[in-house]
Structures are given as C-alpha cells and as structure tokens.
Coordinates of C-alpha atoms and ligand atoms in Angstrom, one line a residue:
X1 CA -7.1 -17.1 5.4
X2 CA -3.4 -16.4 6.0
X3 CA -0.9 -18.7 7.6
X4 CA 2.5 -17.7 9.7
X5 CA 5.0 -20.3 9.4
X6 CA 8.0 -20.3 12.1
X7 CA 11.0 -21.4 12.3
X8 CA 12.0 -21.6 16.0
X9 CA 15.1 -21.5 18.1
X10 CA 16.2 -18.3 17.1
X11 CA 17.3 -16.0 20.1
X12 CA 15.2 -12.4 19.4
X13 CA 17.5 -9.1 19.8
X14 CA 17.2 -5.8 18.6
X15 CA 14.4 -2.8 18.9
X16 CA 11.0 -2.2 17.6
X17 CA 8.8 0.4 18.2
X18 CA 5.1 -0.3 20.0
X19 CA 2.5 1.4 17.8
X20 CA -0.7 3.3 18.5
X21 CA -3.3 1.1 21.3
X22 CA -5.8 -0.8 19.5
X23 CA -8.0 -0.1 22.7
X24 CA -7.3 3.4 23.1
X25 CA -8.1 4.3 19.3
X26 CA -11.6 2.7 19.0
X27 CA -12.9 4.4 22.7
X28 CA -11.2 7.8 20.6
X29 CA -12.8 7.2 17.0
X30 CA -16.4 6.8 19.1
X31 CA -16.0 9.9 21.4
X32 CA -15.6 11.7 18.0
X33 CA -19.3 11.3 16.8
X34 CA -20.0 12.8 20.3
X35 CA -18.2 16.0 19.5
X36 CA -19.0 16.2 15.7
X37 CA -16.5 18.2 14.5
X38 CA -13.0 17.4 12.9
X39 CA -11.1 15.4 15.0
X40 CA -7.5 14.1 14.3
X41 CA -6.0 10.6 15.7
X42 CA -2.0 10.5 15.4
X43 CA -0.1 7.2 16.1
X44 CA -3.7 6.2 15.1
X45 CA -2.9 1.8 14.3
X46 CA -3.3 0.6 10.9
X47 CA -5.8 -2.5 12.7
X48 CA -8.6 -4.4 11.0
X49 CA -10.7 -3.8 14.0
X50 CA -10.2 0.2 13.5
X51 CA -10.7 -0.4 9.9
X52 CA -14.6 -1.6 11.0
X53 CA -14.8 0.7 13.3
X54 CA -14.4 3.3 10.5
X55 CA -16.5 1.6 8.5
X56 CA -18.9 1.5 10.9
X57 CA -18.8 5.4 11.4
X58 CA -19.1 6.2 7.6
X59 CA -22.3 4.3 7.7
X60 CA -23.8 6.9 10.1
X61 CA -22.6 9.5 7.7
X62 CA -18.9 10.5 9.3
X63 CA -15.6 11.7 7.1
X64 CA -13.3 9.1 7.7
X65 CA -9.8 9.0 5.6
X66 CA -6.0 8.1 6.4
X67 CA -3.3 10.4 6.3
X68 CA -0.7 8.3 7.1
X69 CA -0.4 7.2 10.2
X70 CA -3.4 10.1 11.5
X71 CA -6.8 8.6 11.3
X72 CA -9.2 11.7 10.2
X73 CA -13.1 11.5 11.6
X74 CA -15.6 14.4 11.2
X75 CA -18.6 13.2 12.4
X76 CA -20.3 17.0 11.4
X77 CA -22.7 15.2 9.2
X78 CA -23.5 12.2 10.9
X79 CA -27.3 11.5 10.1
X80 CA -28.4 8.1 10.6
X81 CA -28.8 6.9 13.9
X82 CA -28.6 3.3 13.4
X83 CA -26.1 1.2 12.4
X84 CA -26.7 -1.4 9.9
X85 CA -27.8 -5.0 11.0
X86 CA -24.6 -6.6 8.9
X87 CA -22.2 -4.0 10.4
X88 CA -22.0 -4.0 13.8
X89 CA -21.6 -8.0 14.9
X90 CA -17.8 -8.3 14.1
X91 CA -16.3 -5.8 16.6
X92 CA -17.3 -5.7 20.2
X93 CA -16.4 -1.8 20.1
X94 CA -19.5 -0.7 18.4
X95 CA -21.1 -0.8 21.5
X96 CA -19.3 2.2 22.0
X97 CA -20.9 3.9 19.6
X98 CA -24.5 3.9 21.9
X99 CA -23.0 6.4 24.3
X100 CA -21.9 9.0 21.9
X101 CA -25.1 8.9 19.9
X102 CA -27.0 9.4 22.8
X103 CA -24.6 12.2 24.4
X104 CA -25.1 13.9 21.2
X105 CA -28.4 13.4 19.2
X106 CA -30.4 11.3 21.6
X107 CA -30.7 7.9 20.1
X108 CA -29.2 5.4 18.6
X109 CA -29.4 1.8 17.3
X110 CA -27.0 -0.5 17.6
X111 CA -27.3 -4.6 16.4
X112 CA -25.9 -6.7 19.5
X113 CA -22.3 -7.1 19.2
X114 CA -22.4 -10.9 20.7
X115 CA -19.8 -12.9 22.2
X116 CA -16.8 -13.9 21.1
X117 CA -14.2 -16.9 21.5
X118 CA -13.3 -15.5 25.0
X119 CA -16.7 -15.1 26.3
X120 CA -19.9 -14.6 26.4
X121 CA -19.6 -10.2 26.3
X122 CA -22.8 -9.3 28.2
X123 CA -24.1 -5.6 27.7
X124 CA -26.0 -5.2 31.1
X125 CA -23.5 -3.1 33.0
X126 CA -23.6 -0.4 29.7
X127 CA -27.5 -0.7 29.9
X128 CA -27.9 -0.2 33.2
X129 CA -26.0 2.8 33.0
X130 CA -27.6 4.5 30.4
X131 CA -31.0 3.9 31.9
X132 CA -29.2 5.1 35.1
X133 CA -29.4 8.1 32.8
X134 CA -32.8 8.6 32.3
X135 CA -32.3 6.8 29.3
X136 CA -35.5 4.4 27.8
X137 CA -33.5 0.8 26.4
X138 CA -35.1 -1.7 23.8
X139 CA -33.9 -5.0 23.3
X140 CA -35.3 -7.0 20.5
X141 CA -34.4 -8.5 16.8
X142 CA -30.6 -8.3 17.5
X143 CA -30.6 -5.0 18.4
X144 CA -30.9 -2.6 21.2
X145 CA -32.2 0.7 20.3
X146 CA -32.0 3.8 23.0
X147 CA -34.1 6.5 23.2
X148 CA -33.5 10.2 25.4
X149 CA -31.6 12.7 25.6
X150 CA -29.3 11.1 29.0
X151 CA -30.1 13.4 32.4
X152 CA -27.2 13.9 34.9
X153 CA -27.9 14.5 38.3
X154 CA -27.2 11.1 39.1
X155 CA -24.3 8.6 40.8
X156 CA -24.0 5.0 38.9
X157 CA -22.7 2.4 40.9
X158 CA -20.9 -0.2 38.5
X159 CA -21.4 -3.9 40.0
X160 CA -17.9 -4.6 37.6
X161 CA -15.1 -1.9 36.8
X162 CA -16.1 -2.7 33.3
X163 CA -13.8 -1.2 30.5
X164 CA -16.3 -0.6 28.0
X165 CA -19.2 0.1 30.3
X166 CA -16.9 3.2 31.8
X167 CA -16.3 4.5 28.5
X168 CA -19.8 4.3 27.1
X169 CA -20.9 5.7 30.1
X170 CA -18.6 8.7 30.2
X171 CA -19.6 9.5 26.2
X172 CA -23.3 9.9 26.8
X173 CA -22.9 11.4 30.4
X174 CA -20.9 14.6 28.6
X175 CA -24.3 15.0 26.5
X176 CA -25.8 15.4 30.0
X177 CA -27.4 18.4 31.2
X178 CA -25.9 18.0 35.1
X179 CA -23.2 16.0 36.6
X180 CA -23.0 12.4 36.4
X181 CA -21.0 10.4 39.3
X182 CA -19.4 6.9 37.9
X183 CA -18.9 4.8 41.0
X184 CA -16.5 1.6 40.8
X185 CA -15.2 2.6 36.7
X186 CA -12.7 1.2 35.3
X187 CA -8.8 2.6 35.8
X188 CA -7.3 1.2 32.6
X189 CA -4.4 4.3 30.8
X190 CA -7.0 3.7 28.1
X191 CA -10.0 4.9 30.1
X192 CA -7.8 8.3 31.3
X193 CA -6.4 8.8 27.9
X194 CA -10.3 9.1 26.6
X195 CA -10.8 11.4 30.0
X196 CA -7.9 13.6 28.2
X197 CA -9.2 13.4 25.1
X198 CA -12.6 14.9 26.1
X199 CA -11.2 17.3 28.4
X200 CA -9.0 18.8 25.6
X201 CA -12.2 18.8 23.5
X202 CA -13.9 21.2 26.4
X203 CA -15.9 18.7 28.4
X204 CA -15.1 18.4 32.3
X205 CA -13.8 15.0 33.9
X206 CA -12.2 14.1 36.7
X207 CA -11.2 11.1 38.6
X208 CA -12.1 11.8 42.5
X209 CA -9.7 9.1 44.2
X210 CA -9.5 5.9 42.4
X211 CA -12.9 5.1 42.6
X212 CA -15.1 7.8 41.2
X213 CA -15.2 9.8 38.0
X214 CA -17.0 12.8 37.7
X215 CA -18.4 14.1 34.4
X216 CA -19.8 18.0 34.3
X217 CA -22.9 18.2 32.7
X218 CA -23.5 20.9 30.0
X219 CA -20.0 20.5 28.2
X220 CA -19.8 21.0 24.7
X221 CA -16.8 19.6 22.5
X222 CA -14.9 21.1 19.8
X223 CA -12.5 19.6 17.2
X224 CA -8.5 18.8 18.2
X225 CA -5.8 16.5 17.6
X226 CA -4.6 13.8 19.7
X227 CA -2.1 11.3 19.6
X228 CA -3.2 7.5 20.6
X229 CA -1.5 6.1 23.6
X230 CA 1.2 3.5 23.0
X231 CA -0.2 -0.5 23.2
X232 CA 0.7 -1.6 26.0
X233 CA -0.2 -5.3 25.3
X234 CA 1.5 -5.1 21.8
X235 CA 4.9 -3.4 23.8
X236 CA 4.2 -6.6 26.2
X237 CA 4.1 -9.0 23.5
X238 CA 7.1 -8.3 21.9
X239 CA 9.0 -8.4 25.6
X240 CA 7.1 -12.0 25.8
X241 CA 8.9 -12.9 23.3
X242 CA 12.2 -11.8 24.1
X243 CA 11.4 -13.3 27.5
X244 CA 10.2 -17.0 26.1
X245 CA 13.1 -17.5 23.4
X246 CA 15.8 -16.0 26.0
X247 CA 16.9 -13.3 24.0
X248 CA 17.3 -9.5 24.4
X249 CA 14.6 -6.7 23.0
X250 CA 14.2 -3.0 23.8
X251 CA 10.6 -1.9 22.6
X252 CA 10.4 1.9 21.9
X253 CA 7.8 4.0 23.5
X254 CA 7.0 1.5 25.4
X255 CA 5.6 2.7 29.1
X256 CA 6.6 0.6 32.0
X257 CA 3.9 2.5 34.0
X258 CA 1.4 1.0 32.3
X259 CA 2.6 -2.6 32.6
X260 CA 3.9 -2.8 36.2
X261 CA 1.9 -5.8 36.9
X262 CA 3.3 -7.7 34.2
X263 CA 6.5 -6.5 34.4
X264 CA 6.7 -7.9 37.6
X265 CA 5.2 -11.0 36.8
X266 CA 8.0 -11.5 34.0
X267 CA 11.1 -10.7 36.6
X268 CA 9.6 -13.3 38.9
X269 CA 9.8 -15.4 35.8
X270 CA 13.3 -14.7 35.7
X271 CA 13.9 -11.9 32.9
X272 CA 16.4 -8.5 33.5
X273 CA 13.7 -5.6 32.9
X274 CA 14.9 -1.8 32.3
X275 CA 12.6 0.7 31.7
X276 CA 13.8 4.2 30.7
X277 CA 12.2 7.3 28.7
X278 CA 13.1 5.7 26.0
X279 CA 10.8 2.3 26.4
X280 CA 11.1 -1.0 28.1
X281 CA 14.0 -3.2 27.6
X282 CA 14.0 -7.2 28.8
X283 CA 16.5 -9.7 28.9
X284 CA 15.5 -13.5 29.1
X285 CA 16.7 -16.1 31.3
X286 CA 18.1 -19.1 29.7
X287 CA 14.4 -21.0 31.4
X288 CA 11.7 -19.3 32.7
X289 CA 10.9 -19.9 36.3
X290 CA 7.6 -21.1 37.1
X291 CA 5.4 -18.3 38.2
X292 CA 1.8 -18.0 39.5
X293 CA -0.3 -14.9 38.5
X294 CA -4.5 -13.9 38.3
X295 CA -5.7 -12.2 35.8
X296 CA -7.6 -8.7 37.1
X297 CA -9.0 -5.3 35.9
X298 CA -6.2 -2.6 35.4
X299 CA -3.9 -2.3 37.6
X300 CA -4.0 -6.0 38.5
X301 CA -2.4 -8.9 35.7
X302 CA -4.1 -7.7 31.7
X303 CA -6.3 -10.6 30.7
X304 CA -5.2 -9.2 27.3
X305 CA -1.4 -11.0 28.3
X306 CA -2.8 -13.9 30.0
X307 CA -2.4 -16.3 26.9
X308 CA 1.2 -14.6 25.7
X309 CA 2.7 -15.6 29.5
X310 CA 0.6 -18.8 29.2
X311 CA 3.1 -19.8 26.8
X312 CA 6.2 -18.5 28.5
X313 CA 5.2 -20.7 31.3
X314 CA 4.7 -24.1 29.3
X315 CA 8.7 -23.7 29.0
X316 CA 9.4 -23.2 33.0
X317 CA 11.6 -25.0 34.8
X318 CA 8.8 -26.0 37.9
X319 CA 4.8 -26.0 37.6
X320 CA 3.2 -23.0 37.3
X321 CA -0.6 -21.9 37.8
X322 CA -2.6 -19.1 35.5
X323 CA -6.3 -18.0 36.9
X324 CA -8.2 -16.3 34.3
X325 CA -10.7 -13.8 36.0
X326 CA -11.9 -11.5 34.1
X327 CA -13.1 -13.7 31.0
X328 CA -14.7 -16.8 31.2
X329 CA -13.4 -19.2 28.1
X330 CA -9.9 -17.3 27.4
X331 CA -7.6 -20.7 27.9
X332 CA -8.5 -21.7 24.0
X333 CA -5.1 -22.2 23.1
X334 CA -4.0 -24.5 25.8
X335 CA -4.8 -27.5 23.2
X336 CA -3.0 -26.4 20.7
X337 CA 0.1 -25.6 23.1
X338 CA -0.7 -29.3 23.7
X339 CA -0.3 -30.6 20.4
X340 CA 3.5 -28.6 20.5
X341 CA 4.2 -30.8 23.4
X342 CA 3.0 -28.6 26.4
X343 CA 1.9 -30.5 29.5
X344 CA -0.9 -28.1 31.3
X345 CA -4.2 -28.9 32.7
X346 CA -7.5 -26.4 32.7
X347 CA -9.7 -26.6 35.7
X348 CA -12.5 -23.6 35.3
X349 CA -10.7 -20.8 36.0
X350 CA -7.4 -21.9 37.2
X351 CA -4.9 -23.7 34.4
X352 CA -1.9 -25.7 36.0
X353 CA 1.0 -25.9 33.7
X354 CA 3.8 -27.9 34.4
X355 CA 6.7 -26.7 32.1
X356 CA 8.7 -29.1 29.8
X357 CA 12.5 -28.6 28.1
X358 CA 11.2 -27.9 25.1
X359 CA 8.3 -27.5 22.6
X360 CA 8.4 -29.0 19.7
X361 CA 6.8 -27.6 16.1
X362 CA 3.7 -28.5 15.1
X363 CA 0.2 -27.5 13.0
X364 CA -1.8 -25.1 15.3
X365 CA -5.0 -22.8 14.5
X366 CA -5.4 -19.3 15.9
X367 CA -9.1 -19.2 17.6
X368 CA -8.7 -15.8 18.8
X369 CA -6.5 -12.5 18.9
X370 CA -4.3 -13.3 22.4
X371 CA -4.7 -17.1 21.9
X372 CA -2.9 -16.2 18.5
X373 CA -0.3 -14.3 19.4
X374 CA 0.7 -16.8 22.2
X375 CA 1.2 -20.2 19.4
X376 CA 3.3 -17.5 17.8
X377 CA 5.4 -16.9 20.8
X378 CA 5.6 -21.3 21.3
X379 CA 6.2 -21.4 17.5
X380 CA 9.4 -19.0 17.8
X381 CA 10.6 -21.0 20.7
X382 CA 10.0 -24.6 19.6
X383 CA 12.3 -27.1 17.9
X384 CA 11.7 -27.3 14.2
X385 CA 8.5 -25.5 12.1
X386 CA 5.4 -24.8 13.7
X387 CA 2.5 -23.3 11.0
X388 CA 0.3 -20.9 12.8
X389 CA -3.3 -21.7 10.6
X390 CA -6.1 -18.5 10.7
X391 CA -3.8 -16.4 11.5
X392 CA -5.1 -13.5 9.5
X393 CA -7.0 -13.1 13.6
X394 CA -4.1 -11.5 14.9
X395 CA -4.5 -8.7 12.3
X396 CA -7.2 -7.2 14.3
X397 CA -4.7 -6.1 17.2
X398 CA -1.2 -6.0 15.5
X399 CA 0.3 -4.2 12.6
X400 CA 2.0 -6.7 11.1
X401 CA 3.5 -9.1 13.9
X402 CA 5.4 -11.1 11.7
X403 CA 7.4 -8.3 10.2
X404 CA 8.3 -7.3 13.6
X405 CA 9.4 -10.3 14.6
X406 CA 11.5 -10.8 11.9
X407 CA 13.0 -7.6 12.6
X408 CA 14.0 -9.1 15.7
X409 CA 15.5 -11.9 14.1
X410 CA 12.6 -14.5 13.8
X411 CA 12.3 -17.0 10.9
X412 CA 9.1 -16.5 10.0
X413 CA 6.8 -16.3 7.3
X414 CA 2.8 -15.2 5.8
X415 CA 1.2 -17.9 3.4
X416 CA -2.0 -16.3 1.9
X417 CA -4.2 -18.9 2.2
X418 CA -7.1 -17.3 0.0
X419 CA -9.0 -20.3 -2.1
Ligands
EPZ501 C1 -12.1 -4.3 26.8 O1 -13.2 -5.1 26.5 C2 -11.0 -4.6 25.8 N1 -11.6 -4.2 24.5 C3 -10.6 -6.0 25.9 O2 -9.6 -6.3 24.9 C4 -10.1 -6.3 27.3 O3 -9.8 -7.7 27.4 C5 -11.2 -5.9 28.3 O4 -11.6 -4.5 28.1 C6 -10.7 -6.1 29.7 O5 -9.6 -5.3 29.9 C7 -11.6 -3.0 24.0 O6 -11.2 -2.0 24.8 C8 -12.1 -2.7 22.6 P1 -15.0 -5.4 30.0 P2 -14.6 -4.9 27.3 O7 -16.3 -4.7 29.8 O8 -14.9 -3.5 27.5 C9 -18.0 -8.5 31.9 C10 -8.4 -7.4 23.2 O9 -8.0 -8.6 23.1 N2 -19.1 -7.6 31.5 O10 -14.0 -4.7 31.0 O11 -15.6 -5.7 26.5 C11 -17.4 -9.2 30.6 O12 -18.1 -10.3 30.2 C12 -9.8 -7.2 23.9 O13 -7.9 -6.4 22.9 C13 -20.4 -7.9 31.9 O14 -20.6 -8.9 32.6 O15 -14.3 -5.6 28.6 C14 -16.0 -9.6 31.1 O16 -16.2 -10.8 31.8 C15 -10.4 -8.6 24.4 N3 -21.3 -7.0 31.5 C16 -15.7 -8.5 32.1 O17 -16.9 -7.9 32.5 C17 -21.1 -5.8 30.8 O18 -22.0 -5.1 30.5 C18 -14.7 -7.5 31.6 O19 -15.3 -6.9 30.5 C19 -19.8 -5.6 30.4 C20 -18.8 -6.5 30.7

C-alpha cells in the first residue's frame, strides 16, 4: 500500500513532459501477437497496467524485455492460446488479446476481465463482433473461449462507439480473409494511432467518413517500430492542476488536438490556454468559474477527466453540474472531496457541485485511477495536509505523479505503506 501526503497551497509553475498513452500502448502491445514478429514500442510508459499486460503476453509464450524507455514484444513463438485463470482479471485490456489471437491463430481463451470501480465493463459489444465474424463464442467458468478463423465479407454495426470493442474488432478482422466494414467505431487518437500502427505493419485500414472503418482482408503484418502517442489525459492532468491551484504549467508534447473538448471546458472555467508545437501551456484564474460539461465518447468531454475537473469545480465561484455518460459509477470520489470540505450532490448521472472558498486537508482513500488523481489535485489545493491512502492505484496510469508534481513545485510525498 503506498500513501501520497500533500501539502497544499502551493501555486504549480514550470514544464513537464507528458509520457507515452497508457491507452495507446496496451491496444499496441496486443496488435503485436497479431503480427508475430519483432515489434518495437518507443515512448512505450513505464505503467503497472503495461507491466500485466506484458506479463500477460509472456504467458502465451511472447519475448517481452525493456530497453529503456522501448518496450520490445516478439510474439514469434507465441504457443498457448489461453491465458491463465489468475492472469487476466486485473486489467480490463486483456480483452484485447481475444482479437489478435483470433486474427492470427484462430482461438483464444481469455478469463473475464470483470468490472471495475467505475462500472460494470460488459463484453457484449466485442462478442457480438467477433461472432459478426463468423466467429463461434463460449461463455462459461469465468472465461470466454473463441473458436474460428474470423471471415470478412461482412459490415458490423456497433450499438456503442465502444473503445475496446473497435480495437478488438479491427485485430481479428486483419486475420480476415475479405473486407470487414466497422459501423458506428470509436474515433478516439488512440483507435487511429493502432490504425497506423497496423498499416505500417502491411495491413490495410481506413476510416470512410467518421463513421466507418474499413479493414482489407488478406493482410499480413511484418515487424516495425513505433512510437506510443503522447497521454492525453496524463498532459490533461497536469494542466488540471495548474488550473485548480491557479498557477502556470507548460506540458511538453502535449497535443491540443487531442484535448479540444477539455480545453474548452477549462477556458470556460476561466484558465489562459496556449497550445503550440511545442505542447499545451495553461494559466489558472485566481477561482474557477463554475462550468457545466457531459462526459461523451472521443471527441465529446473524456470520462477519463471527468473526476480531475470534478475537483476543479468543487473550488468554483457559482454551482456547477458534471453528467457522467459514458460509465455508470465513476463519481466515487465525490465523498471523499466531501470529507475535504466539498459541498456537491450525486443524482444518477448528473453531480451538482456547488463550489466553496476553500478545501481544507483531510484523510482520503484512492478507490480508482481518475478518482485518485482528482483527491490529489484537492490535496494540492487545500489548506493544510491532506494524505492520499491506496494510492499505489494511480501507478497503473501515471509514471510517477508525485515526482512530477513536485517538479512543478508541489509539497508532496510517498509513504510505503507495506505491512
Ligand atoms: C477504454 O475502456 C479505456 N481503457 C478507458 O480508460 C476509457 O475510459 C474508455 O475506453 C472510454 O474512453 C483502455 O483503453 C485500456 P468502452 P473500454 O468500451 O474500451 C460500455 C482509464 O482510466 N460497453 O469505450 O473498456 C462500457 O460499459 C480507463 O484509462 C458495453 O456496454 O471502454 C462503458 O459504459 C478507464 N459493452 C462504455 O461502453 C461492451 O462490450 C464505454 O466503454 C463494451 C463497452
């Protein structure tokens, strides 16, 4: 168990440089089992959810090694087909892994990843898919198992522009003897940075308008190297929390194109944004405004920021109202922005928070990766200490958040809290 302890009230300036997308990588290190020959992942994240993932890979028989910040994967001798019961359950991406088994061997095994803190993480979008693709699906003993080499020829209509859905979908439709059609997929800079991957590996995609993706059958892929897109919910993070303690922050390699939405969200909250080749620069007001925003799929609000803002808000001069729309329990750290003194209300969906002068320290527990990174942002903005319990969670999508913020002039500190 790890602990952050805070110190807030200190005004952030400086750089810091956005790394590698936790969301891009893991799509990347599965499409690599499709292709089965040396790939390389520059700007690859140094995340404990791509550390599982490449566990998860050297238990179907994949090379997996670091060399420094280039993640390695040769999936040439990739043998077993199933992943191990124990594996699978504490990272939603190895659901990924179903499409690329089945684009290249045929069949695969995977135990059911299972919800989470922020929801319930239903399959049935990625299943319907691959049986869409002539593809014969077993559900049973906490585990699906797929059987069939997947047949193109067809159009699937997604009823959601599911993220993970797309991306599975894509991976086993390049195994596919004839064109596959994806109807309604989703348009994340995750989702085309995979496309480019794949493309540069000698499969054929293309997006036809925004609302189709078309994947050539009969590709074949070799090895390359790629670098990982830059986070764009890390780069929005680190602006959140220029934005929420009023200072000044220019994160490097950071791409505004990729955050209009919540870069306009923040201006309406009263922060000076500048984006330039060089990243994405914000200035923040003295108080927030209040705002009103809904979370949406890509290019609407990120859910993935929804709980960073959420805490921006609890500061703004006015009330302001959050919908959460894409996951159904992701307003977990509402009570602990509570006990700091934050006066907001959840109904369902919709979370009305009515912004107060100041938070004030207190004990708070991470309960998932967002939800964690927004008590930090409260903690850094709050009067006196505020101790950020189980916060070894935010390891999965940041490299050391703590450091960085220090950088920027944070007090704040990791207690190992190991028995
Ligand atoms: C990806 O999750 C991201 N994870 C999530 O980031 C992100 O919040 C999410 O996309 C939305 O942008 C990775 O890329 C590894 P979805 P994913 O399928 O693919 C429902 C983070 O913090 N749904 O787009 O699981 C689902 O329940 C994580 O970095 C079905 O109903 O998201 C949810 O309500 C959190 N059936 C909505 O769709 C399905 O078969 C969006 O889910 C699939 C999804």
């Amino acid at each position: 168990m790890a602990k952050l302890i805070i110190e807030g009230g200190h005004r952030l300036s400086g750089q810091v440089t956005v790394h590698g997308a936790k969301n891009g990588a893991l799509p990347l290190m599965a499409a690599a089992m499709l292709i089965g020959e040396p790939v390389q992942l520059l700007n690859c994240p140094r995340l404990s959810d791509v550390e599982h993932m490449g566990r998860l890979l050297k238990g179907l028989g994949c090379l997996v090694q670091w060399q420094g910040d280039t993640l390695c994967i040769d999936a040439g001798g990739a043998s077993s087909l199933a992943l191990p019961k124990s594996s699978a359950g504490a990272i939603r991406s190895s659901a990924f892994l179903l499409g690329p088994l089945l684009g290249r061997f045929g069949a695969a095994e995977v135990p059911y990843p299972g919800g989470c803190n922020i929801g319930d993480r239903p399959l049935d979008l990625h299943l319907k898919g691959l049986k869409a693709l002539g593809i014969r699906v077993e559900e049973g003993s906490g585990c699906i198992r797929c059987y069939g080499r997947p047949k193109g020829g067809v159009e699937i209509s997604l009823e959601y522009p599911s993220v993970g859905a797309t991306e599975n979908l894509i991976m086993a439709a390049c195994g596919a003897e004839a064109d596959t059609v994806l109807v309604n997929p989703a348009r994340e800079p995750e989702v085309d940075d995979l496309m480019v991957f794949l493309n540069a590996a000698g499969f054929a995609l293309r997006r036809e308008g925004s609302s189709r993706i078309r994947i050539r059958g009969g590709g074949k892929g070799r090895g390359l190297l790629h670098r990982v897109l830059p986070d764009r919910i890390e780069a929005g993070t680190f602006l959140t929390a220029a934005a929420i303690t009023g200072g000044k922050v220019l994160v490097r390699g950071a791409r505004g194109e990729h955050m209009s939405a919540l870069l306009q969200t923040l201006r309406e909250a009263g922060c000076r944004i500048r984006t330039t080749a060089e990243g994405v620069e914000l200035t923040g007001p003295e108080r927030p405004k209040e705002i009103r925003f809904s979370t949406m799929p890509y290019p609407g609000f990120p859910t993935d920021m929804q709980s960073q803002v959420f805490a921006l808000c609890t500061l703004a001069k006015g009330t302001s109202l959050v919908e959460e729309t894409v996951f159904e329990n992701r307003f977990a750290p509402a009570a602990e922005l509570r006990r700091m003194g934050a006066d907001c209300r959840i109904r369902g969906r919709t979370a009305l928070i009515r912004g107060v002068k100041a938070l004030r320290g207190a004990e708070v527990t991470a309960r998932d990766l967002r939800g964690g990174a927004a008590l930090v942002l409260a903690g850094l903005a709050a009067q006196g200490i505020t101790e950020v319990y189980n916060a070894q969670v935010l390891s999965r999508g940041y490299e050391n958040l703590a450091a960085a913020l220090k950088g920027l002039g944070a007090s704040i500190r990791k207690e190992d809290q190991s028995p």
